[in-house]
XYZ file of N, CA, C and O in Angstrom:
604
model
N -42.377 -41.155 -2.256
C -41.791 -40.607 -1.053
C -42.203 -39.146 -0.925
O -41.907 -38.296 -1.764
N -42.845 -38.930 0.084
C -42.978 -37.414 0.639
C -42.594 -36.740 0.977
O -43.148 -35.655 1.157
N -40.795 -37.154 1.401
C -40.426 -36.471 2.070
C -39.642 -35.350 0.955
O -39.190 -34.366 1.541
N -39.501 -35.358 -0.008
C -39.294 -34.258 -0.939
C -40.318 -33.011 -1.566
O -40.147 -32.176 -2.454
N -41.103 -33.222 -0.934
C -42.409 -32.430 -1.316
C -42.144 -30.842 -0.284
O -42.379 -30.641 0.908
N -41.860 -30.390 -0.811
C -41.796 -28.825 -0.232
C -42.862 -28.446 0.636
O -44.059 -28.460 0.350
N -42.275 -28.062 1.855
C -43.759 -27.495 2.646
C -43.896 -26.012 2.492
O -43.146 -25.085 2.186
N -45.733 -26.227 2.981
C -45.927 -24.760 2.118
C -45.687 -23.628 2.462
O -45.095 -23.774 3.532
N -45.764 -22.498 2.239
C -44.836 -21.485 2.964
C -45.083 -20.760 3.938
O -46.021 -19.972 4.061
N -44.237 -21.001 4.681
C -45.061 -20.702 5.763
C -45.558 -19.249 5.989
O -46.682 -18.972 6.407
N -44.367 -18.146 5.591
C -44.671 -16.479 5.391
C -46.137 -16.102 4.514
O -46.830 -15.102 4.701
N -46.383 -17.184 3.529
C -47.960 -17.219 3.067
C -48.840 -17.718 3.590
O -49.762 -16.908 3.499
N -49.205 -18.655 4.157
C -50.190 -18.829 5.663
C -49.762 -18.087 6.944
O -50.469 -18.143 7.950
N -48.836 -17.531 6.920
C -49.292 -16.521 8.455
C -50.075 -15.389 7.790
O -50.966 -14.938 8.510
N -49.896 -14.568 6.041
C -50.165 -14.117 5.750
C -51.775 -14.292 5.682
O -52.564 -13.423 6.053
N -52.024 -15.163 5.313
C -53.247 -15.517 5.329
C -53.885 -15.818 6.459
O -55.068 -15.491 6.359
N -53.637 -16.278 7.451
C -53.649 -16.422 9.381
C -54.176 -14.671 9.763
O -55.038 -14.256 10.538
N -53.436 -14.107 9.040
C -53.678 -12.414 9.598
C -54.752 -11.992 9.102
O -55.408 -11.469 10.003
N -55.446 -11.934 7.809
C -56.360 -12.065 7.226
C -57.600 -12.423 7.918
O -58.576 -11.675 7.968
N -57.522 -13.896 8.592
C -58.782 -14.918 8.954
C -58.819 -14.023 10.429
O -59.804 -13.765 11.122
N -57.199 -13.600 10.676
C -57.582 -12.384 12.723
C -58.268 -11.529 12.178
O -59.294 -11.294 12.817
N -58.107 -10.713 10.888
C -58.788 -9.110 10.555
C -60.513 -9.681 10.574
O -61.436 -8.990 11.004
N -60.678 -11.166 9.972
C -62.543 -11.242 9.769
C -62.587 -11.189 11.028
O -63.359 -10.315 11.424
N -61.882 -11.982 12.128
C -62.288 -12.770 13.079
C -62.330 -11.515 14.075
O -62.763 -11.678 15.215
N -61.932 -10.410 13.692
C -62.343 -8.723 14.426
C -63.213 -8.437 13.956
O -63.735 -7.549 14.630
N -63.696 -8.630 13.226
C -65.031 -7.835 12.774
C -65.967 -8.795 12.747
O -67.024 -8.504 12.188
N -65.847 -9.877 13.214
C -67.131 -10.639 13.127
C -67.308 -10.858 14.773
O -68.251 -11.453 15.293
N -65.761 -10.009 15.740
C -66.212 -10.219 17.443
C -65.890 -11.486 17.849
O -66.390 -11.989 18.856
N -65.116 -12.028 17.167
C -64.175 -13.276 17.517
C -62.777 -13.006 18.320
O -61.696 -13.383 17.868
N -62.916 -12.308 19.567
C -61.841 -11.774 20.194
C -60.831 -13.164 20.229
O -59.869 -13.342 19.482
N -61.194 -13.870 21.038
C -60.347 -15.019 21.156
C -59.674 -15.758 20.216
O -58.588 -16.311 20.392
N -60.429 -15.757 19.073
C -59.472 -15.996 18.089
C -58.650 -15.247 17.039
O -57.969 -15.660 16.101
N -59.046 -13.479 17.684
C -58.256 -12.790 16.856
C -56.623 -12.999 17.541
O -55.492 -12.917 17.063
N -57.066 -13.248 18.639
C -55.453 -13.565 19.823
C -54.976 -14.648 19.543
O -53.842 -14.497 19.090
N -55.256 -15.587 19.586
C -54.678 -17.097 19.081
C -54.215 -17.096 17.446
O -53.239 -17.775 17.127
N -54.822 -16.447 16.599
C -53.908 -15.959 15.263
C -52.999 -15.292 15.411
O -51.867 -15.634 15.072
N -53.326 -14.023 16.031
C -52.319 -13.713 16.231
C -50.567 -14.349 16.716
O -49.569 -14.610 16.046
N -50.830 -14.395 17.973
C -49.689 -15.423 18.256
C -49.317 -16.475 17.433
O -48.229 -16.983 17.706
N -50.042 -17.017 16.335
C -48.845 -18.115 15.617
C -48.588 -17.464 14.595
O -47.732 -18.036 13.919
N -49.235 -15.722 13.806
C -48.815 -15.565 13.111
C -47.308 -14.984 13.693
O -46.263 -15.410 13.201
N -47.310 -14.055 14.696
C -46.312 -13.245 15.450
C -45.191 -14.628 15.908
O -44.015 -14.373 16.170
N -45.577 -15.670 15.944
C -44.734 -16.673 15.749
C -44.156 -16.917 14.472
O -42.927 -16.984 14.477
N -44.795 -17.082 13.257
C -43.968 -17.288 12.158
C -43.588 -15.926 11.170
O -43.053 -15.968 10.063
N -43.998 -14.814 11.863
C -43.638 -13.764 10.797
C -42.193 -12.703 11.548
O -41.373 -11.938 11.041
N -42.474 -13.192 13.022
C -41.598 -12.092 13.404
C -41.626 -10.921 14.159
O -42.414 -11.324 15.015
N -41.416 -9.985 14.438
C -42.044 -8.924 15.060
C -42.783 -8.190 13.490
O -42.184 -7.687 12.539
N -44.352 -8.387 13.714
C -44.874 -7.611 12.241
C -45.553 -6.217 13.291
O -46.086 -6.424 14.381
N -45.416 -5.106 12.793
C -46.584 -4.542 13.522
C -47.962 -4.390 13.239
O -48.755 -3.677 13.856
N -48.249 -5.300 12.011
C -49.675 -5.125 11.426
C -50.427 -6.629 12.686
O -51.606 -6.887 12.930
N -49.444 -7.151 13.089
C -49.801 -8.243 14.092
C -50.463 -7.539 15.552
O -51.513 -7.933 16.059
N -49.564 -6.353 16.130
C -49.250 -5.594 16.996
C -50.842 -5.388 17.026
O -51.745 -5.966 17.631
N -50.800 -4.141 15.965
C -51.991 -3.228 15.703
C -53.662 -4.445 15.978
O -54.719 -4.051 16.471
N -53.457 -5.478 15.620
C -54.999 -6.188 15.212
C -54.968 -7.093 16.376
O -55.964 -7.805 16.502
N -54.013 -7.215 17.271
C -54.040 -7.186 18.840
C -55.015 -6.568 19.713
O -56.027 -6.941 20.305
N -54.029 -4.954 19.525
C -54.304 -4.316 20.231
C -56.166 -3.421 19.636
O -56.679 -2.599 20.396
N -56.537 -3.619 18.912
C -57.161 -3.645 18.026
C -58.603 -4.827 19.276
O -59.565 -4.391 19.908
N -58.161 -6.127 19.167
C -58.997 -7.089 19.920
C -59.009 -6.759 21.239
O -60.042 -6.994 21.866
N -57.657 -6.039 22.049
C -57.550 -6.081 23.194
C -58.899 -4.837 23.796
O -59.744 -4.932 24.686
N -58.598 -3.849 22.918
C -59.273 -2.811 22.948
C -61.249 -3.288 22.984
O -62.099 -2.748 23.692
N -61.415 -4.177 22.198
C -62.685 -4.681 22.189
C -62.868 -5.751 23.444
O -63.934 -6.163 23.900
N -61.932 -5.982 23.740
C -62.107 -6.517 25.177
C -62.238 -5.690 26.690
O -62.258 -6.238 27.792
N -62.318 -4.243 26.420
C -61.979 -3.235 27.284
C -60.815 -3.490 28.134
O -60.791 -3.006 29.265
N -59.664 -4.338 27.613
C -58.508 -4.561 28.219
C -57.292 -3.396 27.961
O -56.138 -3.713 27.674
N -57.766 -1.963 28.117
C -57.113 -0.995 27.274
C -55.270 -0.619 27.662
O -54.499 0.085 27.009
N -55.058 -1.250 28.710
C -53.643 -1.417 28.841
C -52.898 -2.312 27.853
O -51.965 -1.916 27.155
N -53.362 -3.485 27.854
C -53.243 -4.466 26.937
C -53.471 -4.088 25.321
O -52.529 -4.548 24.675
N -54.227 -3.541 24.662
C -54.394 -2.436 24.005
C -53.038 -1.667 23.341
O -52.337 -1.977 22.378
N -52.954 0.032 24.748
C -51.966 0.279 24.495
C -50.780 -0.229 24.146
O -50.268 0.117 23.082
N -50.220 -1.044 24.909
C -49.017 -1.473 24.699
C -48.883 -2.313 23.465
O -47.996 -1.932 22.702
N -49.448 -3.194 23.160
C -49.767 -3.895 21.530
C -49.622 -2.468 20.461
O -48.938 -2.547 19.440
N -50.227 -1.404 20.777
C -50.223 -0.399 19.960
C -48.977 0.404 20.004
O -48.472 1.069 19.100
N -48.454 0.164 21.582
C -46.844 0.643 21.539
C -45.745 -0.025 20.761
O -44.814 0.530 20.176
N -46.028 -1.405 20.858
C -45.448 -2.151 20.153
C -45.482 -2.138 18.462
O -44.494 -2.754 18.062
N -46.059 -1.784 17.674
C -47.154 -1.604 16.692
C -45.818 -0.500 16.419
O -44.806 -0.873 15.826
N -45.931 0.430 16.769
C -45.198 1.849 16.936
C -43.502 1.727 17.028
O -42.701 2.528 16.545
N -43.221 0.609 17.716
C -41.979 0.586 17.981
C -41.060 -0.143 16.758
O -39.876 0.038 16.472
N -42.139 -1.098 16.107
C -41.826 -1.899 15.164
C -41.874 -1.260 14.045
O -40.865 -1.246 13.339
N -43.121 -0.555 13.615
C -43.487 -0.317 12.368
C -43.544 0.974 12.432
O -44.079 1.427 11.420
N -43.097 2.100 13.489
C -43.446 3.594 13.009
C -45.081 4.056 13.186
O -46.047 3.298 13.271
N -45.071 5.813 13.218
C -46.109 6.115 13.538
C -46.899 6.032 12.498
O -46.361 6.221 11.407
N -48.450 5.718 12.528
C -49.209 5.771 11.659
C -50.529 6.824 12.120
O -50.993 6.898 13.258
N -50.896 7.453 11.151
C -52.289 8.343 11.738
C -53.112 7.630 12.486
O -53.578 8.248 13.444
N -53.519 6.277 12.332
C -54.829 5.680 13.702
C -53.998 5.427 14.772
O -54.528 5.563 15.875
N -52.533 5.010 14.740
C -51.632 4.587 15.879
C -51.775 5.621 16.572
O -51.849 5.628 17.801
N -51.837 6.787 15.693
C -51.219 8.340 16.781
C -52.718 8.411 17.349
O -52.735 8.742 18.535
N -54.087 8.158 16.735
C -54.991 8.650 17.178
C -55.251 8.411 17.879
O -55.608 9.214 18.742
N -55.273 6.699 18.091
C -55.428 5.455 19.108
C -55.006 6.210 20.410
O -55.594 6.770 21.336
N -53.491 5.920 19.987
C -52.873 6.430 21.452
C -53.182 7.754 21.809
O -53.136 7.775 23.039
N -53.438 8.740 21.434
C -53.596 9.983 21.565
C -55.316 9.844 22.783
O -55.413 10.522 23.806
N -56.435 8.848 22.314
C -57.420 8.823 23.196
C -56.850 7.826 24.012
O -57.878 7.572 24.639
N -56.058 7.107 24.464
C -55.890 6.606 25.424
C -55.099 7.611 26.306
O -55.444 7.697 27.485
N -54.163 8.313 25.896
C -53.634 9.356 27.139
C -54.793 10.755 27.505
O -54.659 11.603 28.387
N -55.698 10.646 26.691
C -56.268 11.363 26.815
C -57.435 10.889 28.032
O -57.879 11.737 28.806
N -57.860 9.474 28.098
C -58.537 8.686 28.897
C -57.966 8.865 30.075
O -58.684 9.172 31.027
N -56.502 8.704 30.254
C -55.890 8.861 31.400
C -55.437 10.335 31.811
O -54.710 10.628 32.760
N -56.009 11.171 30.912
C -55.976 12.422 32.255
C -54.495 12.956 31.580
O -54.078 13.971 32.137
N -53.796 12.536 30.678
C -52.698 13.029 29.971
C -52.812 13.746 28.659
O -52.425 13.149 27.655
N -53.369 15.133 28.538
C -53.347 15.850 27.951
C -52.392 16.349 27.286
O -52.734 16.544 26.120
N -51.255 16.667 27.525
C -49.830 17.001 27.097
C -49.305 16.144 26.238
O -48.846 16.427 25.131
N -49.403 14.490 27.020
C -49.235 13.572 25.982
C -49.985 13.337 24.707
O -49.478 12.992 23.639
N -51.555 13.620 25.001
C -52.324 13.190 23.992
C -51.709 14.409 22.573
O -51.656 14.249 21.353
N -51.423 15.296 23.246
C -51.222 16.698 22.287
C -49.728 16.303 21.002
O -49.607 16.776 19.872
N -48.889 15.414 21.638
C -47.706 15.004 20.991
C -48.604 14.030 20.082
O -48.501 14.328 18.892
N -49.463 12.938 20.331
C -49.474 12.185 19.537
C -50.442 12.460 18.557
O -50.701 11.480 17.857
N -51.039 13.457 18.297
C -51.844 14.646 17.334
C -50.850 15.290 16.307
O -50.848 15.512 15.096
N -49.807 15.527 17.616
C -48.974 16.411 16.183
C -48.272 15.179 15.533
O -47.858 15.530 14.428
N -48.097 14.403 15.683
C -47.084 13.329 14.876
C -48.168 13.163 13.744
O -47.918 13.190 12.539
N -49.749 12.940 14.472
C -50.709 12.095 13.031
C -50.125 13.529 11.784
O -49.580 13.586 10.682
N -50.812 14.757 13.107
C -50.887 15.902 11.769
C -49.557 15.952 11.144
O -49.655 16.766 10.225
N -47.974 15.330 11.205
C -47.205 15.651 10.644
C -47.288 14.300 9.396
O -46.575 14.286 8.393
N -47.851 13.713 9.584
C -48.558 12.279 8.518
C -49.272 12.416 7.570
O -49.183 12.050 6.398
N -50.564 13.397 8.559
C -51.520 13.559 7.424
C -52.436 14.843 7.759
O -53.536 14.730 8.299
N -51.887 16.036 7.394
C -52.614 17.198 7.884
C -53.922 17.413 7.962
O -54.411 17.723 9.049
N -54.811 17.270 6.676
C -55.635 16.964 6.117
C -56.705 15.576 7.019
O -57.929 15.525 6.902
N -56.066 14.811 7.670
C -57.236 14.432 8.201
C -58.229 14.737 8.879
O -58.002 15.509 9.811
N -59.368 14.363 8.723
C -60.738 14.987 9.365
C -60.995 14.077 10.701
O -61.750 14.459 11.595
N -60.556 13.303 10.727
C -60.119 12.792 12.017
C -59.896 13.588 13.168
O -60.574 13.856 14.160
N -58.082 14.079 12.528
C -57.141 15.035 13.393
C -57.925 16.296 13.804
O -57.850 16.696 14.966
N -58.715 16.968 12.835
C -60.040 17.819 13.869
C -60.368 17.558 14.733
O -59.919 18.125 15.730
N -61.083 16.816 14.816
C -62.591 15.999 15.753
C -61.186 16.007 17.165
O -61.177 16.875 18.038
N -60.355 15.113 17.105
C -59.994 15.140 18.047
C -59.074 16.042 18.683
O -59.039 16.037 19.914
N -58.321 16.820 18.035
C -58.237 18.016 18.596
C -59.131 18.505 19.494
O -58.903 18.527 20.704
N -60.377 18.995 18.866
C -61.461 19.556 19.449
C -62.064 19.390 20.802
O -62.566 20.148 21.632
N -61.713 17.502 20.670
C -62.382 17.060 21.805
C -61.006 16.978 23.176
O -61.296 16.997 24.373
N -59.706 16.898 22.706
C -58.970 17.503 23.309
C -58.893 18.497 24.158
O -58.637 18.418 25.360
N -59.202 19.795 23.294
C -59.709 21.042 23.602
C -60.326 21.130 24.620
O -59.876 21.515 25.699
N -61.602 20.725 24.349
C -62.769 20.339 25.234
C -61.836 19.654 26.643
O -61.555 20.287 27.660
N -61.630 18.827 26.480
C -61.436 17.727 27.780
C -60.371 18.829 28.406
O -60.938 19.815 28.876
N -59.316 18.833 28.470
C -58.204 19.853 28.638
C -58.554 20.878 29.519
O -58.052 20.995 30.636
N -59.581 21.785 28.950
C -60.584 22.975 29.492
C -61.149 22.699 30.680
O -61.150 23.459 31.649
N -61.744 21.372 30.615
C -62.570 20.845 31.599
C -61.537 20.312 32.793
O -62.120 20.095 33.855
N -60.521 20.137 32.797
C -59.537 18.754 33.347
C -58.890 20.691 34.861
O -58.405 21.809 34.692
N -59.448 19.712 36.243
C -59.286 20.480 36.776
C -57.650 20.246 37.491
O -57.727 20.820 38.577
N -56.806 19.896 37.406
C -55.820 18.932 37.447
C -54.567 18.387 36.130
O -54.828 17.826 35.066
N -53.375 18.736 36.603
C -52.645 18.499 35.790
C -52.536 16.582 35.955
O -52.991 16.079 36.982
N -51.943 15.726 34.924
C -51.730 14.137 34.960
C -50.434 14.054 35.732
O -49.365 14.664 35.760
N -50.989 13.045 36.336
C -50.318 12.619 37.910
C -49.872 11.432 37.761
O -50.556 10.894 36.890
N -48.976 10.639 38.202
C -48.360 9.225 38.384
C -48.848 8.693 39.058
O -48.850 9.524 39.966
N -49.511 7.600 39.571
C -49.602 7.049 40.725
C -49.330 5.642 40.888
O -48.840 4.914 40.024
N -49.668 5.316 42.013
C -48.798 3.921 42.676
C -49.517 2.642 41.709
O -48.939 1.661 41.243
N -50.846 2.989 41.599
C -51.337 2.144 41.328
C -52.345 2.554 40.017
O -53.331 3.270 40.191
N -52.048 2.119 38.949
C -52.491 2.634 37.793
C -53.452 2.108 37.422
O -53.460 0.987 36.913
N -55.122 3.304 37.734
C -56.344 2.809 37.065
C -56.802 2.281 36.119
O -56.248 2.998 35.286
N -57.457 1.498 35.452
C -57.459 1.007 34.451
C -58.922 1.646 33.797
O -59.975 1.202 34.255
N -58.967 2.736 32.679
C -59.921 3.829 32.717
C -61.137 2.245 31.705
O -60.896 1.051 31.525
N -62.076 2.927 31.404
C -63.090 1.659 30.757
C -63.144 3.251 29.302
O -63.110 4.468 29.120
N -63.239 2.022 28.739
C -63.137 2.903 26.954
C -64.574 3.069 26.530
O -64.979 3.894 25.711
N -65.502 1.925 27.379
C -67.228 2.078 27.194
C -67.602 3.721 27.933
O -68.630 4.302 27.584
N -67.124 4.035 28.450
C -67.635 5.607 29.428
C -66.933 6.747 28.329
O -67.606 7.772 28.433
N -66.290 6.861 27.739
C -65.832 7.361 26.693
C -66.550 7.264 24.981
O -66.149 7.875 23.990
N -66.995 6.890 25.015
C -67.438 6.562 23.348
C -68.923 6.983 23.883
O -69.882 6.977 23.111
């Protein structure tokens, strides 16, 4: 009889599910970094390491709203992390939100002073900021900036 046979666990195959999303990002398997996702974010819970390798795919999809918010989520769940802050820091920075990008710099630098990261983008902060003839504006209808014109 089988029916006493313990099934296997499931918190160790989503674990491992998250794993096969992290190759399946780096090998440019968007679609199936999303479909892991969701059954792991189904059997683990709100994880934000789920969040992050989302927004992570979404981002390689130039879907950068979709993106953010996975990365907001990421943030809301699991706290700031230095790439979370950086992440988000070039996305408000994409959108013309300088002020914002400047908060999510100081959170990395209150993480990790020392990163050589947290330079570079400062700098390019700097830069953009200088250049930005216009304070960030609200509008009705929210552009969706492309992350390829940036890099």
């Amino acid at each position: 009889n089988f029916d006493n046979l313990s099934k296997p666990d499931t918190h160790s195959v989503a674990l491992d599910q998250l794993k096969f999303a992290e190759g399946a990002l780096k090998s440019g398997d968007m679609s199936t970094v999303l479909k892991l996702c969701s059954k792991v974010l189904s059997a683990l819970g709100q994880d934000s390491r789920v969040y992050d390798i989302a927004s992570d795919a979404y981002l390689n999809l130039n879907q950068i709203s979709q993106s953010e918010l996975c990365l907001l989520h990421a943030v809301a769940v699991g706290g700031h992390t230095c790439k979370r802050c950086f992440n988000l820091a070039s996305f408000a920075m994409m959108r013309g939100n300088y002020g914002l990008a400047k908060i999510y710099l100081d959170h990395a630098a209150s993480i990790d002073p020392s990163s050589s990261h947290l330079a570079q983008l400062r700098s390019l902060l700097k830069a953009e900021s200088a250049n930005s003839k216009s304070n960030y504006v609200f509008q009705q209808i929210w552009p969706e900036p492309d992350a390829r014109k940036k890099n």
